[in-house]
Coordinates of C-alpha atoms and ligand atoms in Angstrom, one line a residue:
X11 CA -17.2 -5.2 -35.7
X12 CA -17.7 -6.4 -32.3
X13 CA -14.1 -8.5 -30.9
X14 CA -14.2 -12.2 -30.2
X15 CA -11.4 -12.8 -28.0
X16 CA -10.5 -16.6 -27.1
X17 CA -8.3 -17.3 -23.8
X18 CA -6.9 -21.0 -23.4
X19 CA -5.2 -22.4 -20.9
X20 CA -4.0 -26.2 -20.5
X21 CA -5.0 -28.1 -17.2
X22 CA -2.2 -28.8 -14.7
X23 CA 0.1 -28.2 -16.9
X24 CA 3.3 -29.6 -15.6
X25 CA 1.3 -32.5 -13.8
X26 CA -0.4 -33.3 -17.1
X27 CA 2.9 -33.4 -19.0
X28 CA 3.9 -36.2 -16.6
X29 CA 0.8 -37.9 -16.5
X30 CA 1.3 -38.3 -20.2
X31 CA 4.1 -40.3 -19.8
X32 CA 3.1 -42.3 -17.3
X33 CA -0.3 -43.0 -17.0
X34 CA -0.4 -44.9 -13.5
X35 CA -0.3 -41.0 -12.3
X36 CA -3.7 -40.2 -13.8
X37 CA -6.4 -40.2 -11.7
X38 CA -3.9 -39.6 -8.6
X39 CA -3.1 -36.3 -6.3
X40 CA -0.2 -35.8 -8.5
X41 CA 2.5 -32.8 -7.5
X42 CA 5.4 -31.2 -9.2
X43 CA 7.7 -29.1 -7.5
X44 CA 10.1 -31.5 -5.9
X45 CA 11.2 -33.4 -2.6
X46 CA 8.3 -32.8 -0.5
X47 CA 11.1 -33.1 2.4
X48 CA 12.8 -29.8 0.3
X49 CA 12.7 -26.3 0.4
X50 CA 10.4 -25.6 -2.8
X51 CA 6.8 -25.0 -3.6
X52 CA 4.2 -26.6 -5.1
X53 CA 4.6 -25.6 -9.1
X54 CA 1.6 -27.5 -10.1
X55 CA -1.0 -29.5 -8.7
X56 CA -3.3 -32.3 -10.3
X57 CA -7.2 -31.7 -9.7
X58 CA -7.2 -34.8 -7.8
X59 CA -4.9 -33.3 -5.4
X60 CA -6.2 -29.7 -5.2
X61 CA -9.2 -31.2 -3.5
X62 CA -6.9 -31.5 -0.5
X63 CA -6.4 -28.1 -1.0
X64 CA -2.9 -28.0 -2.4
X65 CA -2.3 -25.6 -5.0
X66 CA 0.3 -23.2 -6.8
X67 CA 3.2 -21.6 -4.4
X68 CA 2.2 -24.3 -1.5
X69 CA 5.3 -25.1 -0.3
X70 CA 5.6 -28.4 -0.3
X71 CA 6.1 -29.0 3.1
X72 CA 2.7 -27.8 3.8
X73 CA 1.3 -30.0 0.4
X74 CA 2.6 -33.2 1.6
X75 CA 1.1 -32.7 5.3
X76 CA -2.1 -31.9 4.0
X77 CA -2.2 -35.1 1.3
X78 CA 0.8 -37.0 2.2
X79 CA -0.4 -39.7 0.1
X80 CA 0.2 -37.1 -3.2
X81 CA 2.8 -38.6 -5.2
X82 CA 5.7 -35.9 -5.7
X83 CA 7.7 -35.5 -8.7
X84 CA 10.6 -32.9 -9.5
X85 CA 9.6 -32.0 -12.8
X86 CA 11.9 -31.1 -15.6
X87 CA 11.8 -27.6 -17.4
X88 CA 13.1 -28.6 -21.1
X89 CA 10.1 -31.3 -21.6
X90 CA 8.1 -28.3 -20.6
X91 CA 9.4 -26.0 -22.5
X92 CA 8.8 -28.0 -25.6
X93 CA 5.1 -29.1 -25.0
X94 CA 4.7 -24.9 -24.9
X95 CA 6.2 -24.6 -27.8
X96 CA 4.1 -27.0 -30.1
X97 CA 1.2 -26.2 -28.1
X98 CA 1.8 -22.2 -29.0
X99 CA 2.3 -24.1 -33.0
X100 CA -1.1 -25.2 -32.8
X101 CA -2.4 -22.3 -31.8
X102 CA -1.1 -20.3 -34.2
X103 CA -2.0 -22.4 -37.0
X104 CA -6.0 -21.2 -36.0
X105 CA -5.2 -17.5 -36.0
X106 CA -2.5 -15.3 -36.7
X107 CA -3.4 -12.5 -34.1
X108 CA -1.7 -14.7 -31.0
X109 CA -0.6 -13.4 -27.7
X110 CA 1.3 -16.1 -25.4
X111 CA 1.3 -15.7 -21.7
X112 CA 4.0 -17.7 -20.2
X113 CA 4.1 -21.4 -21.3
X114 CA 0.6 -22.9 -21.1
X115 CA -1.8 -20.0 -21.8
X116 CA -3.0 -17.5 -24.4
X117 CA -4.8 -15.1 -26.1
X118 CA -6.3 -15.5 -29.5
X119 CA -8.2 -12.7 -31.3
X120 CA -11.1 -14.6 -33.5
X121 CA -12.9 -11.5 -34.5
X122 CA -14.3 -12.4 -37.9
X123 CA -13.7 -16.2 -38.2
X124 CA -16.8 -17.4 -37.4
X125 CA -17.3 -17.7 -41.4
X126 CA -14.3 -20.3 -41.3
X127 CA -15.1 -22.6 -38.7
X128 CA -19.3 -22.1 -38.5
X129 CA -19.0 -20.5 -35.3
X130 CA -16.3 -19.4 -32.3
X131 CA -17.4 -22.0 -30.4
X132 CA -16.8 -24.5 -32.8
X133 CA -13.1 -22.9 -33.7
X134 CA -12.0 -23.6 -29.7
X135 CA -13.8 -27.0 -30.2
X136 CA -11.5 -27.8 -33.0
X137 CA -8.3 -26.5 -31.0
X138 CA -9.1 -28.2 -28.1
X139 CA -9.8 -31.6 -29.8
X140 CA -5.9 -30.8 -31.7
X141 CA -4.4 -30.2 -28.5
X142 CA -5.9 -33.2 -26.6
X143 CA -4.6 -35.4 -30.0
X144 CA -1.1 -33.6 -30.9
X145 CA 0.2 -32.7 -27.4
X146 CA -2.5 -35.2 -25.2
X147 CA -3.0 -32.6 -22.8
X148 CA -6.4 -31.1 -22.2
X149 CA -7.3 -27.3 -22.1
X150 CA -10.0 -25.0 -21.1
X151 CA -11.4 -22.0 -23.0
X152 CA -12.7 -18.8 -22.7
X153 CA -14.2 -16.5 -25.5
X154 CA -15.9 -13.3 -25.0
X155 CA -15.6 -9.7 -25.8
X156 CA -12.6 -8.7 -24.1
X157 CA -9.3 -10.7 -22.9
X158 CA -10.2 -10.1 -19.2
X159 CA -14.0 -11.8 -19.2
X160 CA -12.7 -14.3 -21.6
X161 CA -9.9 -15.1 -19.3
X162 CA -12.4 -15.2 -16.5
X163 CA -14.6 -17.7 -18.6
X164 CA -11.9 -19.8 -19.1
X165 CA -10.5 -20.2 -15.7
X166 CA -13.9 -20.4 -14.7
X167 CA -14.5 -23.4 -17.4
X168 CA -11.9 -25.9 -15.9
X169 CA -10.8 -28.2 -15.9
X170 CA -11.1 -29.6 -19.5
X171 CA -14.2 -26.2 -20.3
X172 CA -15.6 -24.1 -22.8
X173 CA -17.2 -21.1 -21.8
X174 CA -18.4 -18.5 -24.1
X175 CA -20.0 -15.4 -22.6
X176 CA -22.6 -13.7 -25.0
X177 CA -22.1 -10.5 -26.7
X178 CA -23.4 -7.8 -24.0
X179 CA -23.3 -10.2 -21.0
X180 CA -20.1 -9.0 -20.0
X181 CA -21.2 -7.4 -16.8
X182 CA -23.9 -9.6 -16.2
X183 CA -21.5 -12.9 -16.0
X184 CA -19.1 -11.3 -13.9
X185 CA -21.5 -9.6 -11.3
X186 CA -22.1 -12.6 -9.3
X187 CA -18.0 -13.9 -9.2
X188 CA -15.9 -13.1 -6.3
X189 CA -13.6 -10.6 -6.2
X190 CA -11.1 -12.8 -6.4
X191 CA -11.8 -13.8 -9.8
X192 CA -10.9 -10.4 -11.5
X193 CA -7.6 -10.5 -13.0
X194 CA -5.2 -7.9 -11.5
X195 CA -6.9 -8.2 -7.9
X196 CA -4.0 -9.9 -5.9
X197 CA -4.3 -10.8 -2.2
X198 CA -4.2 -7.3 -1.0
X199 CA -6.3 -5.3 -3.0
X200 CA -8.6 -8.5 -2.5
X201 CA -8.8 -8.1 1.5
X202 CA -9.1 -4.2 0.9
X203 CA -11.8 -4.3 -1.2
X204 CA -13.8 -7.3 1.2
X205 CA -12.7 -4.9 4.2
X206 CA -15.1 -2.1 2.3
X207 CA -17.9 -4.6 1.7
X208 CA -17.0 -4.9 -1.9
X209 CA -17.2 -9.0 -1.5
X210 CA -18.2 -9.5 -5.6
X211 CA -17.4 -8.2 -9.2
X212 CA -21.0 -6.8 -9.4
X213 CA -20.9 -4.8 -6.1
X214 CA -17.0 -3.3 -7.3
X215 CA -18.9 -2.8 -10.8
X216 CA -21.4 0.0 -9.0
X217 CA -19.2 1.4 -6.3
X218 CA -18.9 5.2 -7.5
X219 CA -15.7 5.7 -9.1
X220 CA -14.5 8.6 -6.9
X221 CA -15.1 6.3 -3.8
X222 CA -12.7 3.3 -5.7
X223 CA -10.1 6.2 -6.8
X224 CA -9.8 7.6 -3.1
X225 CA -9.0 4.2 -1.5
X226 CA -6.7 2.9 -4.6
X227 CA -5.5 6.0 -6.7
X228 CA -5.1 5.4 -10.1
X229 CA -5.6 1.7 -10.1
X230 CA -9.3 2.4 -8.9
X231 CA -9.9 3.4 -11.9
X232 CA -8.6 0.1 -13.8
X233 CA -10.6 -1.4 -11.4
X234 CA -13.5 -0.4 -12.3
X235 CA -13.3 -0.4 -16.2
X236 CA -12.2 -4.2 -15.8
X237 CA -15.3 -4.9 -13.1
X238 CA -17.9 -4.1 -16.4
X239 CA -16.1 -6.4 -18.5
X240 CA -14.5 -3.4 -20.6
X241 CA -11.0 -3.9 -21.7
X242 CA -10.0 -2.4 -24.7
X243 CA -6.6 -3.4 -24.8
X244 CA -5.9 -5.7 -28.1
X245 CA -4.0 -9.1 -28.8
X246 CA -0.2 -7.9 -29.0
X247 CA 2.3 -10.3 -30.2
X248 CA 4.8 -10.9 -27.4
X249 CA 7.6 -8.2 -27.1
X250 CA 11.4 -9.4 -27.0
X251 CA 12.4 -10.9 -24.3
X252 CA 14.4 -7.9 -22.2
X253 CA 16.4 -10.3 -20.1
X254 CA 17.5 -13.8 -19.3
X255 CA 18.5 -14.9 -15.7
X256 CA 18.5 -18.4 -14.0
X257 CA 18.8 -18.6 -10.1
X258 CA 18.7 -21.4 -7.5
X259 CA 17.6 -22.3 -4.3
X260 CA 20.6 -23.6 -1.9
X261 CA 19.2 -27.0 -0.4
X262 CA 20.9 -25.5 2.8
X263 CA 21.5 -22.4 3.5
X264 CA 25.5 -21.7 2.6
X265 CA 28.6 -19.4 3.5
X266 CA 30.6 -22.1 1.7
X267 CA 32.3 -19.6 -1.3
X268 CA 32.8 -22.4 -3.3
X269 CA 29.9 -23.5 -3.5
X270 CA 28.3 -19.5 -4.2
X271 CA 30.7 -19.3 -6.7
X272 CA 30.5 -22.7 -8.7
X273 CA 26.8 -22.2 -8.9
X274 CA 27.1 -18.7 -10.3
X275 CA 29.4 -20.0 -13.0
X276 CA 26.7 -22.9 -13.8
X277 CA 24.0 -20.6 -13.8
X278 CA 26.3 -17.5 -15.6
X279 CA 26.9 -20.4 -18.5
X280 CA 23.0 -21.1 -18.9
X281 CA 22.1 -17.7 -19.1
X282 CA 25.3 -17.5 -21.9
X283 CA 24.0 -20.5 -23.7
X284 CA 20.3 -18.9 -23.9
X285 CA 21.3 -15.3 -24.2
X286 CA 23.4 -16.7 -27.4
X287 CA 20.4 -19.4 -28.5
X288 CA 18.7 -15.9 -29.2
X289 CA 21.3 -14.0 -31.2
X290 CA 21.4 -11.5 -28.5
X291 CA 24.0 -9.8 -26.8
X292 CA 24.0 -8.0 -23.5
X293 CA 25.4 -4.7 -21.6
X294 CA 24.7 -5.4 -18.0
X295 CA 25.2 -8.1 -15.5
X296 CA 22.9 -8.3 -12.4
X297 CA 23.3 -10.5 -9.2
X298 CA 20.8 -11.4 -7.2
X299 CA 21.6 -13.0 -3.5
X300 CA 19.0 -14.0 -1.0
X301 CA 19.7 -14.2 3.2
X302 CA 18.7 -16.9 5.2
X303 CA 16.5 -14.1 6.2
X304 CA 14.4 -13.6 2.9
X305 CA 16.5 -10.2 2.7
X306 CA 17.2 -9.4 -1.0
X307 CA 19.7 -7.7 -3.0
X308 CA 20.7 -7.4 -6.4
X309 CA 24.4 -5.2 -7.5
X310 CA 24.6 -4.9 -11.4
X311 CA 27.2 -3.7 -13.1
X312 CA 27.2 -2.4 -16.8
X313 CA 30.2 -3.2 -19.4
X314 CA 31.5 -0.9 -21.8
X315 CA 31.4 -3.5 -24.3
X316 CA 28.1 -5.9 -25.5
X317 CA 29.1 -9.4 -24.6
X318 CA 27.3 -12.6 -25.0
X319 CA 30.6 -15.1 -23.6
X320 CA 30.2 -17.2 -20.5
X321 CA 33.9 -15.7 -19.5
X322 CA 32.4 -11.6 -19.3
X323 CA 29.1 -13.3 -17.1
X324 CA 30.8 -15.2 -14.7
X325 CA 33.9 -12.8 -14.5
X326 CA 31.4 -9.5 -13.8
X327 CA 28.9 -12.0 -11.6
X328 CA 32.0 -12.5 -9.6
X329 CA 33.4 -9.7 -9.3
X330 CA 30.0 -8.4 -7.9
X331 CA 29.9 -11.6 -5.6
X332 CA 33.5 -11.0 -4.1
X333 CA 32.3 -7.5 -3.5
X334 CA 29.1 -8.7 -1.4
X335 CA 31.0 -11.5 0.2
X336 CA 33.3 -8.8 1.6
X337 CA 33.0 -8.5 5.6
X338 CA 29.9 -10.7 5.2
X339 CA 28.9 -13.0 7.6
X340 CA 25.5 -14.3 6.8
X341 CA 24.7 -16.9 5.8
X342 CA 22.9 -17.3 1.8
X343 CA 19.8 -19.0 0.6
X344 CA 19.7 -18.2 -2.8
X345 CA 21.5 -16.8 -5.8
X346 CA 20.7 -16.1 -9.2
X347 CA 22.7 -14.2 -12.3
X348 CA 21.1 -12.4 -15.4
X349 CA 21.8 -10.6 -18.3
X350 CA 20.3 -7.1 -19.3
X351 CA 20.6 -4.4 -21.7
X352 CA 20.0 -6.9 -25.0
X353 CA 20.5 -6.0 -28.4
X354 CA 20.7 -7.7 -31.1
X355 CA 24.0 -9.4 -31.6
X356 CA 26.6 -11.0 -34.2
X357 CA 28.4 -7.5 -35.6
X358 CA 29.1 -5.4 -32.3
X359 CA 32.2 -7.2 -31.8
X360 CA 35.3 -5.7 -32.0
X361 CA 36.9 -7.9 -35.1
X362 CA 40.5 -6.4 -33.9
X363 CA 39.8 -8.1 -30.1
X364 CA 41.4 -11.3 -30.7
X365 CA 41.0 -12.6 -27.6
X366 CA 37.3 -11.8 -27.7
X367 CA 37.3 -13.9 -30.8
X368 CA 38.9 -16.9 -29.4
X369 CA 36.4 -16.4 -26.8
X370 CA 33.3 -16.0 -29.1
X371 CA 34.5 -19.0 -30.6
X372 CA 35.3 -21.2 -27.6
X373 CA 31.5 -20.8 -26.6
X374 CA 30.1 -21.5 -29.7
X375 CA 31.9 -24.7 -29.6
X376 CA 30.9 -25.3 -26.7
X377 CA 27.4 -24.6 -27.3
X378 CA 27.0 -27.2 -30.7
X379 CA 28.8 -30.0 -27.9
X380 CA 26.4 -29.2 -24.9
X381 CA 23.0 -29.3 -27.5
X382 CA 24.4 -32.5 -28.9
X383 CA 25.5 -34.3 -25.7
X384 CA 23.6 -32.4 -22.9
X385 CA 24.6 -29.2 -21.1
X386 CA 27.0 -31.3 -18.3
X387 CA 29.1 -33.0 -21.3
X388 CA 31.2 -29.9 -21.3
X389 CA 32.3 -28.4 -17.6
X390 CA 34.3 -25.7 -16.6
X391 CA 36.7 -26.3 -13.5
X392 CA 34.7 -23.9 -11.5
X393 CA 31.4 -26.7 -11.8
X394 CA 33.1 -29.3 -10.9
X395 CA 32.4 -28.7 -7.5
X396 CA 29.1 -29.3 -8.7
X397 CA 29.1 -32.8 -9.4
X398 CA 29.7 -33.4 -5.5
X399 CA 26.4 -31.7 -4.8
X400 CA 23.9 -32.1 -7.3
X401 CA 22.6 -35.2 -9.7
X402 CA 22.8 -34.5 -13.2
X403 CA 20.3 -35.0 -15.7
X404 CA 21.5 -34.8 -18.8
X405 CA 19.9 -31.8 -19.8
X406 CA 22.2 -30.2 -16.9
X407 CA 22.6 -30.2 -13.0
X408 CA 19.0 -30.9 -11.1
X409 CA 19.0 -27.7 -8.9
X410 CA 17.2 -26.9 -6.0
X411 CA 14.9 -24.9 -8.3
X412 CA 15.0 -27.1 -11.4
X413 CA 15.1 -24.2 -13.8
X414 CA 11.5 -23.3 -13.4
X415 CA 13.1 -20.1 -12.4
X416 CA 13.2 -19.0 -15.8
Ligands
TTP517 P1 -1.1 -22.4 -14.3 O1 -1.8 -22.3 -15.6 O2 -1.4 -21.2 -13.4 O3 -1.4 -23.7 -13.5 P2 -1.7 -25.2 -14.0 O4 -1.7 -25.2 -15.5 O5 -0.8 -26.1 -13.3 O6 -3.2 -25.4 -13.5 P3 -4.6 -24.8 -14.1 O7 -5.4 -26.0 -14.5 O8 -5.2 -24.1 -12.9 O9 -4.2 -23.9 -15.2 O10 0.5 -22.4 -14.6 C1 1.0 -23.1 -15.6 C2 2.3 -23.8 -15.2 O11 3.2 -22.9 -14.7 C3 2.1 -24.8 -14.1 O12 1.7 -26.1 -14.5 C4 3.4 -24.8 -13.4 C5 4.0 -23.4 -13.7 N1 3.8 -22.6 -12.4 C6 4.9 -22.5 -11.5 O13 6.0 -23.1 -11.8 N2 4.7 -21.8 -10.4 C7 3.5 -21.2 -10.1 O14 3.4 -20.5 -9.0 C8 2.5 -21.2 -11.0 C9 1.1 -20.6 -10.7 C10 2.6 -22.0 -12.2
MG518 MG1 -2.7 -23.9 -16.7

């Protein structure tokens, strides 16, 4: 039987969550990313504003030159996080075969359900109209043989579209798009691929394949399957998640170790709180510091022992800081702390560690306070350096980077 593949997406997503709850932003050059005077980017940007042409990864500097009239707003991850989830709900109530891609997008495979809703059209219809009245946000949808043309139909569609490509149009719908358009071309295989003349999908579509493989190995090959429309590869249900990490941007760059360590205990407890949220326990700790410079690096170190405690994070994120800080000079712009290695957890523990115990126990109590009260309720003496530094929310300290660093 011939697939039906349905890609939705939701419009401005963040934007459109905020323009929900206040509707004297609709209508507006709306931007979420934070102080346009700040360090960040642009994380999404309302159709109003993208006519200026703000968009995604803009930082914001840039955005509020070019449309200083946009009206910027920090955004806040949690509200986010939960208009996902009962946006992935709805979805899932229309079909069962459901692959989420990140928070405000996904794949359904409708093969076959044309007999329960009259037609495919008419089942995105339906889960559009649900999502507009359950979550009030608008999306735009895609359906067509394979998840790249569908995916292409729906970006193609926004905002607030429906655009189903016929059975056998495949290559015919994409032959006039830029290359630009096709999934997996980034900016650099983009400018290759203009450099060679190859300007659309249709022109990549009859390049000879040896030609494509010579100039981009392997991947010339992808290229070419994807430029026909053919993609074979099927709806998969999302596989675990194979770590959790949280990282900020300083609002100045720092050599202050107080500072680089109260922050790595914040962000060690938040990847604790999440890592045990999922039942999960972890054998390796990674830290990740950024220069003024941009330069990167990352030292991990692997325990003998699973953990999931806030005490084994911070303690191993530390002990990997104080080793970087040694002789160091530079100044930092960034640091972030994650947990790798996940298992399943609950039983690995050593029932004859006592003091693991009273630890495992400690930050579950902490945990039932910090979802009751908000993640600040509870601090550490390590964040209270914090409080100096950064307004809370509630929900936790507003970083740089509030938490969209996921
Ligand atoms: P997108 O679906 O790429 O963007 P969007 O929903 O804002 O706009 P569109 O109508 O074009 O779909 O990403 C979904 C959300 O993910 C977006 O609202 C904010 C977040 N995001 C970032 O935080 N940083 C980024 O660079 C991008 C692309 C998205
Ligand atoms: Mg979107």
């Amino acid at each position: 039987m011939a697939r039906r593949i349905i890609h939705i997406d939701l419009d401005a997503f963040f934007v459109s969550v905020e323009q929900r709850e206040k509707p004297e932003l609709k209508g507006k050059p709306v931007v979420v990313g934070g102080n346009p005077k700040g360090r960040g980017v642009v994380a999404s940007a309302s159709y109003e504003a993208r006519a200026f042409g703000l968009h995604a990864g803009m930082p914001l500097i840039t955005a509020s030159r070019l449309c200083p009239q946009a009206i910027f707003i920090e955004g806040s991850f949690p509200k986010y996080r939960e208009a996902s989830q009962k946006f992935m709900a709805v979805l899932a109530d229309f079909s069962p075969f459901l692959e989420p891609m990140g928070l405000d997008e996904a794949y359904l495979d409708a093969t076959g359900f044309e007999s329960i809703h009259g037609s495919i059209r008419q089942m995105a219809l339906k889960i559009k109209k649900r999502i507009k009245e359950e979550l009030g946000l608008s999306a735009s949808v895609g359906i067509a043989g394979s998840k790249v043309v569908a995916k292409v139909a729906s970006e193609l569609s926004k905002p607030d579209g429906l655009l189903e490509v016929a059975m056998g149009e495949e290559a015919s719908f994409l032959a006039p798009l830029a290359i630009e358009r096709l999934p997996g071309v980034g900016k650099k295989t983009g400018h290759k691929l203009n450099a060679l003349g190859i300007t659309t999908i249709g022109k990549l579509a009859i390049t000879p394949l040896t030609a494509l493989k010579s100039h981009f190995g392997a991947s010339g090959e992808v290229l070419h399957r994807l430029a026909s429309g053919i993609d074979n590869s099927g709806v998969e249900p999302p596989a675990p998640a194979k770590q959790v990490s949280r990282e900020t941007t300083f609002a100045k760059d720092t050599r202050d170790r107080a500072l680089l360590k109260a922050t790595l205990r914040y962000l060690g407890e938040r990847v604790g709180a999440d890592l045990r949220e999922e039942g999960k326990q972890a054998r390796v700790v990674t830290l990740k510091l950024r220069y003024a410079d941009f330069t990167t690096i990352t030292r991990r170190q692997t325990l003998n022992q699973p953990f999931d405690s806030d005490q084994a994070i911070f303690d191993t994120g530390a002990k990997l800081l104080n080793k970087a800080l040694a002789g160091e000079k530079r100044a930092f712009r960034l640091i972030g702390i994650g947990v790798s290695g996940l298992l399943e957890g609950g039983k690995q523990l050593d029932i004859l560690d006592a003091q693991a115990r009273r630890q495992e126990q400690l930050n579950r109590a902490i945990d039932r306070i910090r979802n009751k009260y908000g993640f600040t309720a509870i601090q550490t003496g390590r964040t209270l350096k914090l409080k100096d530094l950064f307004p809370e929310t509630g929900e936790g300290y507003k970083l740089q980077t509030p938490s969209l660093s996921r």
